[in-house]
Short mmCIF file of C-alpha atoms in Angstrom, two decimals:
data_model
loop_
_atom_site.label_atom_id
_atom_site.label_comp_id
_atom_site.label_asym_id
_atom_site.label_seq_id
_atom_site.Cartn_x
_atom_site.Cartn_y
_atom_site.Cartn_z
CA MET B 201 39.25 -82.85 69.09
CA ILE B 202 38.08 -83.70 65.38
CA ILE B 203 34.40 -86.10 64.14
CA ALA B 204 34.55 -86.88 61.05
CA VAL B 205 31.40 -88.11 58.89
CA VAL B 206 31.44 -90.71 56.58
CA ARG B 207 29.12 -91.69 54.52
CA TYR B 208 27.96 -93.80 51.11
CA LYS B 209 25.13 -95.28 48.88
CA LEU B 210 24.89 -98.77 49.87
CA PRO B 211 24.65 -100.84 46.63
CA PRO B 212 21.28 -102.61 46.51
CA GLN B 213 22.48 -105.83 47.09
CA ILE B 214 23.57 -104.60 50.82
CA ASP B 215 20.37 -104.28 52.79
CA TYR B 216 19.79 -103.70 56.58
CA ALA B 217 20.81 -107.30 57.75
CA ALA B 218 24.25 -107.01 55.75
CA CYS B 219 25.09 -103.77 56.91
CA ARG B 220 24.65 -104.72 60.24
CA GLU B 221 26.47 -108.14 59.70
CA HIS B 222 29.52 -106.54 58.17
CA PHE B 223 29.59 -103.49 61.23
CA HIS B 224 29.51 -106.38 64.30
CA LYS B 225 32.17 -108.27 62.08
CA ILE B 226 34.95 -105.26 61.66
CA ALA B 227 34.06 -103.50 64.69
CA PRO B 228 36.13 -104.75 66.89
CA ASN B 229 39.28 -103.91 64.12
CA PHE B 230 38.88 -100.34 64.65
CA ARG B 231 40.54 -100.97 68.65
CA GLU B 232 43.39 -99.95 68.02
CA VAL B 233 43.19 -96.82 65.02
CA LYS B 234 45.65 -94.88 65.92
CA GLY B 235 44.03 -91.05 67.57
CA LEU B 236 40.79 -92.49 67.34
CA ILE B 237 38.58 -92.16 70.37
CA SER B 238 35.39 -93.76 69.41
CA LYS B 239 33.09 -94.66 65.84
CA HIS B 240 29.67 -94.96 65.87
CA PHE B 241 28.31 -97.31 62.88
CA VAL B 242 25.46 -95.60 60.75
CA TRP B 243 22.94 -97.20 58.47
CA SER B 244 19.67 -94.78 57.18
CA GLU B 245 16.32 -96.28 55.56
CA SER B 246 17.78 -93.68 52.77
CA GLY B 247 19.69 -95.61 51.16
CA TRP B 248 23.64 -94.60 52.73
CA ALA B 249 25.57 -95.68 55.83
CA GLY B 250 29.41 -94.89 56.82
CA GLY B 251 30.31 -93.77 60.42
CA VAL B 252 30.71 -90.51 62.55
CA TYR B 253 34.49 -91.07 64.62
CA GLN B 254 35.95 -88.85 66.95
CA TRP B 255 38.94 -87.95 66.20
CA GLU B 256 42.50 -86.73 68.81
CA ARG B 257 43.51 -84.98 65.88
CA VAL B 258 43.36 -83.74 62.43
CA ASP B 259 46.52 -85.74 60.96
CA ASP B 260 45.40 -88.87 62.00
CA ALA B 261 41.79 -89.17 60.04
CA LYS B 262 43.41 -87.96 57.62
CA ALA B 263 45.95 -90.74 57.31
CA PHE B 264 43.34 -92.79 57.85
CA TYR B 265 41.24 -91.66 55.14
CA THR B 266 43.69 -92.81 52.00
CA GLY B 267 45.26 -96.25 51.08
CA PRO B 268 43.92 -99.67 52.52
CA TRP B 269 40.29 -98.12 54.39
CA LEU B 270 39.34 -95.53 51.19
CA GLU B 271 40.22 -98.39 48.80
CA GLY B 272 37.99 -100.89 50.84
CA ILE B 273 35.28 -98.67 51.04
CA ILE B 274 35.30 -98.55 46.80
CA ARG B 275 35.53 -102.28 46.31
CA ARG B 276 32.69 -102.51 48.73
CA TYR B 277 30.45 -100.08 48.25
CA GLY B 278 31.54 -99.08 44.57
CA MET B 279 31.60 -94.92 45.24
CA LYS B 280 34.40 -92.86 47.34
CA PRO B 281 32.78 -91.78 50.04
CA GLN B 282 31.89 -88.39 51.35
CA ILE B 283 33.72 -87.58 54.29
CA ASP B 284 33.61 -84.22 56.24
CA LEU B 285 35.98 -83.25 59.52
CA TYR B 286 34.84 -80.89 61.87
CA GLU B 287 36.66 -79.45 64.48
CA VAL B 288 34.91 -79.86 68.36
CA PHE B 289 34.00 -77.13 69.81
CA ALA B 290 32.65 -78.16 73.17
CA VAL B 291 30.49 -81.28 73.85
CA THR B 292 27.94 -82.04 76.00
CA ASP B 293 28.08 -85.60 78.10
CA ASN B 294 25.10 -86.52 79.38
CA THR B 295 26.40 -89.87 80.20
CA CYS B 296 29.29 -88.15 82.21
CA GLY B 297 27.76 -85.80 83.68
CA LYS B 298 30.12 -83.34 82.12
CA VAL B 299 30.56 -80.73 79.43
CA GLU B 300 34.21 -80.06 77.67
CA LEU B 301 34.94 -76.93 76.12
CA PHE B 302 37.80 -77.27 73.65
CA LYS B 303 40.99 -74.72 72.48
CA GLU B 304 41.29 -74.03 69.13
CA THR B 305 42.92 -76.61 67.10
CA VAL B 306 42.54 -76.59 63.48
CA ALA B 307 41.65 -72.73 62.95
CA SER B 308 44.77 -72.17 64.81
CA LYS B 309 46.65 -73.71 62.78
#
């Protein structure tokens, strides 16, 4: 499993309300993204926003962060996003009351 943290600085014309409204509008569009398990749409008082994505495979993440998605981010926010990919070793999920341990994926390639 892969986690991606994607961040971009919001331009001055996109305040809290505008960011929230946009995220609410586009959230359903992520239902059919290949390999995407979940996406958290995030905003910070520091003026940064983005997403925390949970992916099945690193190849799906890398494929998504190119082409139309990247062009749209640059067009809307005026910058390339910062994207950090992390391999997930374990998850503690208190809502389900379980702990998952994962085998090597990225490092073993």
